[in-house]
XYZ file of C-alpha atoms in Angstrom:
460
model
C 16.009 19.823 -1.928
C 14.049 22.545 -0.168
C 13.158 20.731 3.025
C 11.386 23.782 4.441
C 8.609 23.174 1.896
C 8.073 19.666 3.254
C 7.888 20.972 6.814
C 4.930 23.247 6.024
C 1.434 21.656 6.159
C -0.373 21.043 2.870
C -3.737 22.804 2.719
C -6.785 20.556 2.875
C -5.011 17.275 3.623
C -5.846 17.070 7.330
C -9.477 18.026 6.615
C -9.764 15.330 3.937
C -8.268 12.739 6.280
C -10.781 13.708 8.957
C -13.731 13.124 6.615
C -12.267 9.808 5.415
C -11.678 8.703 9.020
C -15.336 9.375 9.789
C -16.504 7.234 6.870
C -14.038 4.472 7.761
C -15.400 4.501 11.297
C -18.916 4.045 9.933
C -17.809 0.759 8.320
C -16.853 -0.725 11.692
C -20.464 -1.156 12.794
C -21.809 -1.711 9.282
C -24.213 0.265 7.131
C -27.337 -1.855 7.639
C -28.812 0.428 10.287
C -26.537 3.463 10.577
C -26.613 5.320 13.868
C -26.429 9.045 14.468
C -22.610 9.123 14.359
C -22.512 7.089 11.154
C -25.161 9.294 9.530
C -23.145 12.394 10.405
C -20.049 10.817 8.831
C -21.971 10.020 5.640
C -23.324 13.570 5.388
C -19.788 14.918 5.911
C -18.567 12.743 3.034
C -21.313 14.070 0.763
C -20.581 17.662 1.792
C -16.863 17.220 1.040
C -17.576 16.407 -2.632
C -20.599 18.705 -3.038
C -18.723 20.933 -5.480
C -17.577 18.072 -7.731
C -19.198 15.973 -10.487
C -19.739 13.258 -7.853
C -22.111 15.424 -5.805
C -25.437 14.093 -7.107
C -24.563 10.405 -6.972
C -22.966 10.613 -3.543
C -25.910 12.568 -2.086
C -28.296 9.919 -3.451
C -26.107 7.117 -2.082
C -26.084 8.718 1.369
C -29.886 9.089 1.352
C -30.378 5.464 0.280
C -27.912 4.218 2.877
C -29.683 6.075 5.669
C -33.037 4.736 4.413
C -31.677 1.172 4.482
C -31.890 0.488 0.742
C -28.224 0.562 -0.217
C -27.068 -1.182 -3.407
C -23.766 -1.983 -5.119
C -24.100 1.193 -7.155
C -24.557 3.332 -4.028
C -21.535 1.755 -2.346
C -19.483 2.460 -5.466
C -20.489 6.131 -5.220
C -19.447 6.303 -1.559
C -16.120 4.647 -2.373
C -15.621 7.067 -5.263
C -16.085 10.006 -2.880
C -13.633 8.520 -0.377
C -11.105 7.820 -3.124
C -11.534 11.318 -4.572
C -10.622 12.882 -1.232
C -7.574 10.654 -0.810
C -6.639 11.177 -4.457
C -6.764 14.954 -4.037
C -4.613 14.643 -0.910
C -2.169 12.470 -2.824
C -1.936 15.005 -5.641
C -1.355 17.910 -3.255
C 1.325 16.041 -1.294
C 3.089 14.821 -4.427
C 3.027 18.333 -5.915
C 4.638 19.651 -2.736
C 7.307 16.927 -2.870
C 8.020 17.642 -6.549
C 8.333 21.332 -5.777
C 10.736 20.650 -2.920
C 12.840 18.318 -5.081
C 12.644 20.491 -8.198
C 11.290 17.441 -10.019
C 9.201 17.535 -13.181
C 6.359 15.061 -13.692
C 4.724 14.014 -16.927
C 0.919 14.314 -17.254
C -1.227 11.179 -17.318
C -2.241 10.431 -20.923
C -5.947 10.801 -21.663
C -7.593 7.475 -22.444
C -11.094 6.076 -22.626
C -12.455 3.396 -20.294
C -11.722 -0.109 -21.559
C -13.829 -3.226 -21.168
C -13.416 -6.892 -20.250
C -15.396 -9.401 -22.281
C -16.981 -12.224 -20.313
C -16.023 -10.940 -16.867
C -19.314 -9.363 -15.797
C -20.527 -12.254 -13.652
C -17.244 -12.608 -11.748
C -17.020 -8.880 -11.091
C -20.663 -8.861 -9.947
C -19.918 -11.730 -7.529
C -16.994 -9.789 -6.096
C -19.104 -6.648 -5.692
C -21.855 -8.641 -3.997
C -19.465 -9.990 -1.353
C -17.946 -6.579 -0.790
C -21.437 -5.136 -0.312
C -22.209 -7.815 2.266
C -19.054 -6.827 4.153
C -20.023 -3.149 4.221
C -23.553 -3.945 5.402
C -22.341 -6.290 8.167
C -19.394 -4.107 9.193
C -16.082 -5.260 10.589
C -17.682 -6.086 13.915
C -20.249 -8.208 12.123
C -17.953 -10.492 10.139
C -17.946 -14.218 10.845
C -16.495 -17.282 9.154
C -19.614 -17.903 7.069
C -19.569 -14.383 5.638
C -15.857 -14.540 4.838
C -16.156 -17.971 3.205
C -18.700 -16.597 0.725
C -15.767 -15.071 -1.141
C -13.955 -18.360 -1.753
C -15.670 -19.391 -4.980
C -15.356 -15.934 -6.531
C -11.701 -15.669 -5.509
C -10.812 -18.985 -7.139
C -12.536 -17.953 -10.373
C -10.848 -14.529 -10.362
C -7.405 -16.036 -9.799
C -7.947 -18.429 -12.697
C -8.474 -15.519 -15.110
C -5.222 -13.684 -15.844
C -7.109 -10.476 -16.603
C -8.764 -10.523 -13.161
C -5.922 -11.935 -11.088
C -5.080 -8.527 -9.626
C -8.516 -8.318 -8.014
C -8.428 -11.994 -7.094
C -5.121 -11.639 -5.250
C -6.429 -8.614 -3.363
C -9.649 -10.367 -2.313
C -7.734 -13.534 -1.404
C -5.415 -11.657 0.937
C -8.226 -9.501 2.343
C -10.418 -12.540 3.024
C -7.459 -14.225 4.709
C -7.049 -11.301 7.096
C -10.753 -11.234 7.876
C -10.839 -14.995 8.414
C -7.928 -14.817 10.837
C -9.761 -12.154 12.887
C -13.288 -13.593 12.779
C -15.587 -13.265 14.572
C -15.258 -9.494 14.447
C -17.387 -8.968 17.550
C -14.602 -10.310 19.769
C -11.713 -8.387 18.188
C -9.888 -6.223 20.754
C -8.980 -3.682 18.062
C -10.112 -3.232 14.471
C -7.553 -2.093 11.831
C -10.021 0.544 10.645
C -7.946 2.401 8.057
C -6.266 -0.685 6.617
C -9.460 -2.653 6.093
C -11.269 0.373 4.708
C -8.403 0.915 2.247
C -8.430 -2.731 1.144
C -12.223 -2.832 0.850
C -12.418 0.440 -1.083
C -9.603 -0.635 -3.389
C -11.418 -3.889 -4.146
C -14.698 -2.063 -4.824
C -12.942 0.165 -7.366
C -11.200 -2.741 -9.106
C -14.488 -4.668 -9.267
C -16.139 -1.952 -11.364
C -16.583 -2.694 -15.095
C -13.537 -1.548 -17.050
C -11.282 -0.913 -14.045
C -9.083 -3.916 -14.857
C -9.073 -3.410 -18.619
C -5.594 -3.570 -20.107
C -3.849 -0.257 -20.572
C -1.665 0.770 -23.453
C 1.978 -0.264 -23.086
C 4.855 1.442 -24.855
C 8.542 0.640 -25.189
C 11.656 2.424 -24.031
C 15.380 2.154 -24.696
C 18.321 3.555 -22.755
C 20.755 2.913 -19.924
C 19.237 1.701 -16.649
C 21.038 2.873 -13.490
C 19.672 1.093 -10.376
C 19.305 3.122 -7.163
C 18.044 0.445 -4.775
C 15.543 -2.319 -4.074
C 12.300 -2.160 -2.127
C 11.327 -5.693 -1.026
C 7.615 -6.395 -0.500
C 7.035 -9.544 1.532
C 3.740 -11.340 2.133
C 3.302 -14.816 3.668
C 2.433 -16.246 0.235
C 4.233 -13.902 -2.190
C 7.291 -11.686 -2.516
C 8.153 -8.847 -4.880
C 11.434 -7.038 -5.451
C 10.887 -3.546 -6.849
C 13.999 -1.877 -8.241
C 13.958 1.926 -8.348
C 16.232 3.315 -11.021
C 17.129 6.205 -13.287
C 16.779 5.481 -17.001
C 18.932 7.542 -19.327
C 17.021 8.012 -22.573
C 17.416 10.154 -25.662
C 14.866 12.553 -24.127
C 16.730 12.820 -20.823
C 16.804 10.899 -17.533
C 13.556 9.579 -16.071
C 12.584 7.642 -12.956
C 11.353 4.095 -13.523
C 10.607 0.948 -11.543
C 11.243 -2.689 -12.441
C 9.467 -5.361 -10.405
C 9.833 -9.122 -10.232
C 7.637 -11.320 -8.050
C 6.945 -14.939 -7.221
C 4.788 -17.064 -4.879
C 6.325 -18.278 -1.626
C 5.486 -20.062 1.599
C 5.255 -18.294 4.940
C 8.212 -20.228 6.402
C 10.648 -18.833 3.832
C 11.655 -15.349 4.985
C 14.664 -13.050 5.118
C 17.493 -13.626 2.658
C 15.884 -16.872 1.503
C 13.381 -14.985 -0.656
C 16.130 -13.878 -3.043
C 16.587 -17.481 -4.184
C 12.974 -17.554 -5.322
C 13.596 -14.493 -7.491
C 16.848 -15.649 -9.076
C 14.974 -16.529 -12.257
C 15.307 -12.808 -13.006
C 19.040 -13.003 -12.472
C 19.970 -10.193 -14.874
C 18.069 -7.529 -12.936
C 19.079 -8.749 -9.484
C 22.699 -9.259 -10.550
C 22.842 -5.669 -11.821
C 21.683 -4.451 -8.398
C 24.191 -6.574 -6.489
C 27.105 -5.861 -8.838
C 26.169 -2.149 -9.044
C 26.142 -2.326 -12.799
C 24.147 -0.451 -15.430
C 21.975 -2.279 -17.956
C 21.390 -1.335 -21.573
C 17.692 -1.691 -22.454
C 16.343 -2.052 -25.976
C 12.593 -1.753 -26.593
C 11.716 -2.721 -23.026
C 7.916 -2.629 -22.474
C 6.891 0.151 -20.082
C 3.568 1.368 -18.704
C 2.483 4.995 -18.671
C 3.083 4.953 -14.896
C 6.817 4.269 -15.312
C 6.811 0.528 -14.552
C 9.043 -1.577 -16.768
C 7.486 -4.904 -17.727
C 10.732 -6.711 -17.176
C 12.126 -9.203 -19.683
C 15.782 -10.254 -19.749
C 15.514 -10.548 -23.538
C 15.547 -6.753 -23.836
C 18.645 -6.223 -21.668
C 22.419 -6.324 -21.885
C 24.874 -5.894 -19.027
C 26.536 -2.490 -18.998
C 29.378 -0.693 -17.253
C 29.715 -0.315 -13.458
C 27.317 2.285 -12.006
C 27.565 3.148 -8.313
C 24.097 4.127 -6.964
C 25.311 7.106 -4.911
C 27.126 8.504 -7.949
C 23.918 8.061 -9.962
C 21.874 9.775 -7.244
C 24.253 12.735 -6.980
C 24.539 13.274 -10.726
C 21.244 12.136 -12.243
C 18.491 12.088 -9.628
C 17.884 15.834 -9.430
C 17.413 16.102 -13.205
C 15.293 12.969 -13.671
C 11.634 13.455 -14.543
C 9.001 11.382 -12.764
C 6.253 9.305 -14.336
C 2.590 10.206 -13.808
C 0.553 8.258 -11.283
C -2.228 6.004 -12.640
C -5.663 7.310 -11.574
C -6.536 4.317 -9.386
C -3.153 4.505 -7.641
C -3.718 8.030 -6.302
C -3.534 7.408 -2.546
C -1.101 9.032 -0.086
C 0.128 5.636 1.094
C 1.278 4.940 -2.450
C 3.808 7.811 -2.423
C 7.337 6.377 -2.557
C 9.662 8.821 -4.293
C 13.432 8.197 -4.570
C 15.498 10.972 -2.970
C 19.090 11.550 -1.886
C 19.568 12.935 1.623
C 22.889 14.430 2.727
C 24.074 16.858 5.359
C 21.757 15.538 8.057
C 22.276 14.591 11.685
C 21.132 11.070 12.522
C 19.920 10.129 15.977
C 18.543 6.945 17.500
C 16.496 6.389 20.650
C 13.828 4.029 21.966
C 11.279 5.531 19.553
C 13.383 4.851 16.457
C 15.795 6.697 14.155
C 15.428 10.269 12.905
C 17.348 12.316 10.346
C 17.478 16.053 11.049
C 17.875 18.149 7.914
C 17.846 21.938 7.515
C 14.230 22.845 8.264
C 12.900 19.285 8.609
C 13.252 16.221 10.823
C 12.376 12.976 9.035
C 11.481 9.769 10.826
C 13.111 6.625 9.446
C 10.484 4.007 8.567
C 12.231 1.170 10.368
C 9.283 -1.217 9.926
C 9.762 -1.181 6.148
C 13.432 -2.157 6.435
C 13.616 -5.858 5.569
C 16.003 -8.464 6.955
C 17.056 -9.776 3.544
C 20.106 -7.517 3.340
C 22.924 -6.018 5.411
C 21.272 -2.605 5.961
C 20.158 -2.146 9.585
C 18.690 0.720 11.641
C 22.018 0.998 13.485
C 23.847 1.672 10.210
C 21.235 4.271 9.268
C 21.783 5.959 12.643
C 25.517 6.113 11.887
C 25.094 7.258 8.287
C 26.070 10.494 6.565
C 24.161 10.027 3.279
C 21.042 8.078 2.372
C 19.228 7.000 -0.781
C 15.664 6.307 0.223
C 11.997 6.434 -0.620
C 10.199 9.465 0.761
C 6.785 8.366 2.010
C 3.754 9.907 3.675
C 2.164 8.433 6.797
C 0.490 11.493 8.282
C 3.974 13.033 8.088
C 6.996 12.570 5.852
C 9.104 9.462 6.515
C 12.108 7.939 4.754
C 12.604 4.282 3.877
C 16.366 3.760 3.382
C 17.477 1.778 0.343
C 21.191 2.485 0.843
C 23.394 4.539 3.171
C 26.956 5.743 3.394
C 28.334 5.231 6.891
C 31.607 5.176 8.777
C 32.710 1.578 9.364
C 36.166 1.105 10.894
C 37.077 4.686 10.011
C 36.167 4.184 6.379
C 33.142 5.475 4.508
C 31.346 2.499 3.014
C 28.092 2.166 1.133
C 25.622 -0.409 2.479
C 22.659 -1.402 0.317
C 19.421 -3.076 1.386
C 19.468 -5.199 -1.778
C 23.146 -6.122 -1.648
C 22.316 -9.852 -1.419
C 19.746 -9.854 -4.219
C 21.978 -11.434 -6.843
C 24.082 -13.437 -4.379
C 25.902 -12.541 -1.182
C 29.607 -11.781 -1.329
C 30.294 -10.888 2.318
C 30.593 -13.419 5.145
C 27.350 -12.478 6.908
C 25.399 -12.637 3.667
C 26.943 -15.962 2.664
C 26.010 -17.462 6.048
C 22.411 -16.244 5.768
C 22.262 -17.484 2.174
C 23.458 -20.953 3.153
C 20.879 -21.254 5.920
C 18.145 -20.112 3.586
C 19.299 -22.523 0.880
C 18.919 -25.429 3.301
C 15.377 -24.330 4.139
C 14.463 -23.967 0.473
C 15.930 -27.388 -0.312
C 13.876 -29.045 2.431
C 10.703 -27.346 1.201
C 11.330 -28.471 -2.390
C 11.904 -32.061 -1.249
C 8.668 -32.058 0.757
C 6.761 -30.559 -2.163
C 8.188 -33.239 -4.460
C 7.039 -36.007 -2.129
C 3.531 -34.589 -1.990
C 3.354 -34.375 -5.784
C 4.548 -37.986 -6.187
C 1.819 -39.354 -3.919
């Protein structure tokens, strides 16, 4: 990789972030009666998209907001402008990363806007609540306002087509409820709540959740590592891999998820995912999988089904990364996923100097120093920040958080004078080492107790 390209700033990104930060700040106090600072932020947003097809609608939305007659349609225009700026930043950053890695990326296929029959009322209810949030602002939220979402959330979750929006609103409402009343909050998570709110507004638009065309793919799947996403009520294991196809290697993801309770954390979450044993076993055993007609989205996400798989030969992730990763093409990013925080590109880092201090772990490469995203390193595997600090090679996800960071999925490090590979998902299919077996046993006891308690409640 050409790390010097990543060290150079990307034109326009900091300016776009500044405009977005101004709009996000305007949401803190609400848009009911915008003050001078909020009005300036709205005008800056309109000016930033003045040369785009959004110009007319955004200018009208800003005028209506200032006049106090904002509607769902006007809020959608403001969110579209915000998302366009972040989407452009995402595209510029990803293009720079692809250039540095020498990675090709397929174009997004052109497709018309779909529709959802019978969902208009539920989407309108979601938009209405989101509008109320924007008008009240984060400082204006209270328990009554947050509870207005409950009925819509339950209806959205009950409809499989709308569950994506329902899950987002459910989690967002839970965060707001935990922080209400907003007037007494010591600090508002401005960017996070603005991101969640804007995302929900986009998904609540007609056609945004319409099903997209799904194809099929066949080839040899070579896992690189697992990114574990934990939430108090859900967990997802996302496997990043190289897929060898007749058209050449390509980067893909395979995700499995399940509900959970907030008391089950760490290595215990793997037991909840063992229903997808073939995928997790391949990661733990470092084994390839032969796929036949596996469903895949245009964005490179495999819709996993064990019926389309067969266990293959051993495939060591670092060997895969060294041989296949540089030549693998990347999938295009779905339009609604174009946000810098969504960037998570698999890379192989070697020849760096690792250092650890009170501020964290850094990897110094020729022309670039990358901060290790320690907060994204989960406790459900043997990989620790100390091992990263002692490592000589790293497979990780390159991310953007105002600067480039790396989330390690696996490292090679010196342990007792031997170079060993340590993987974050080593316990996914079952722990083989003593530390993993101990953690697994403790987690199994917790899961057993929870199942017994759930059984008693259901028998009452």
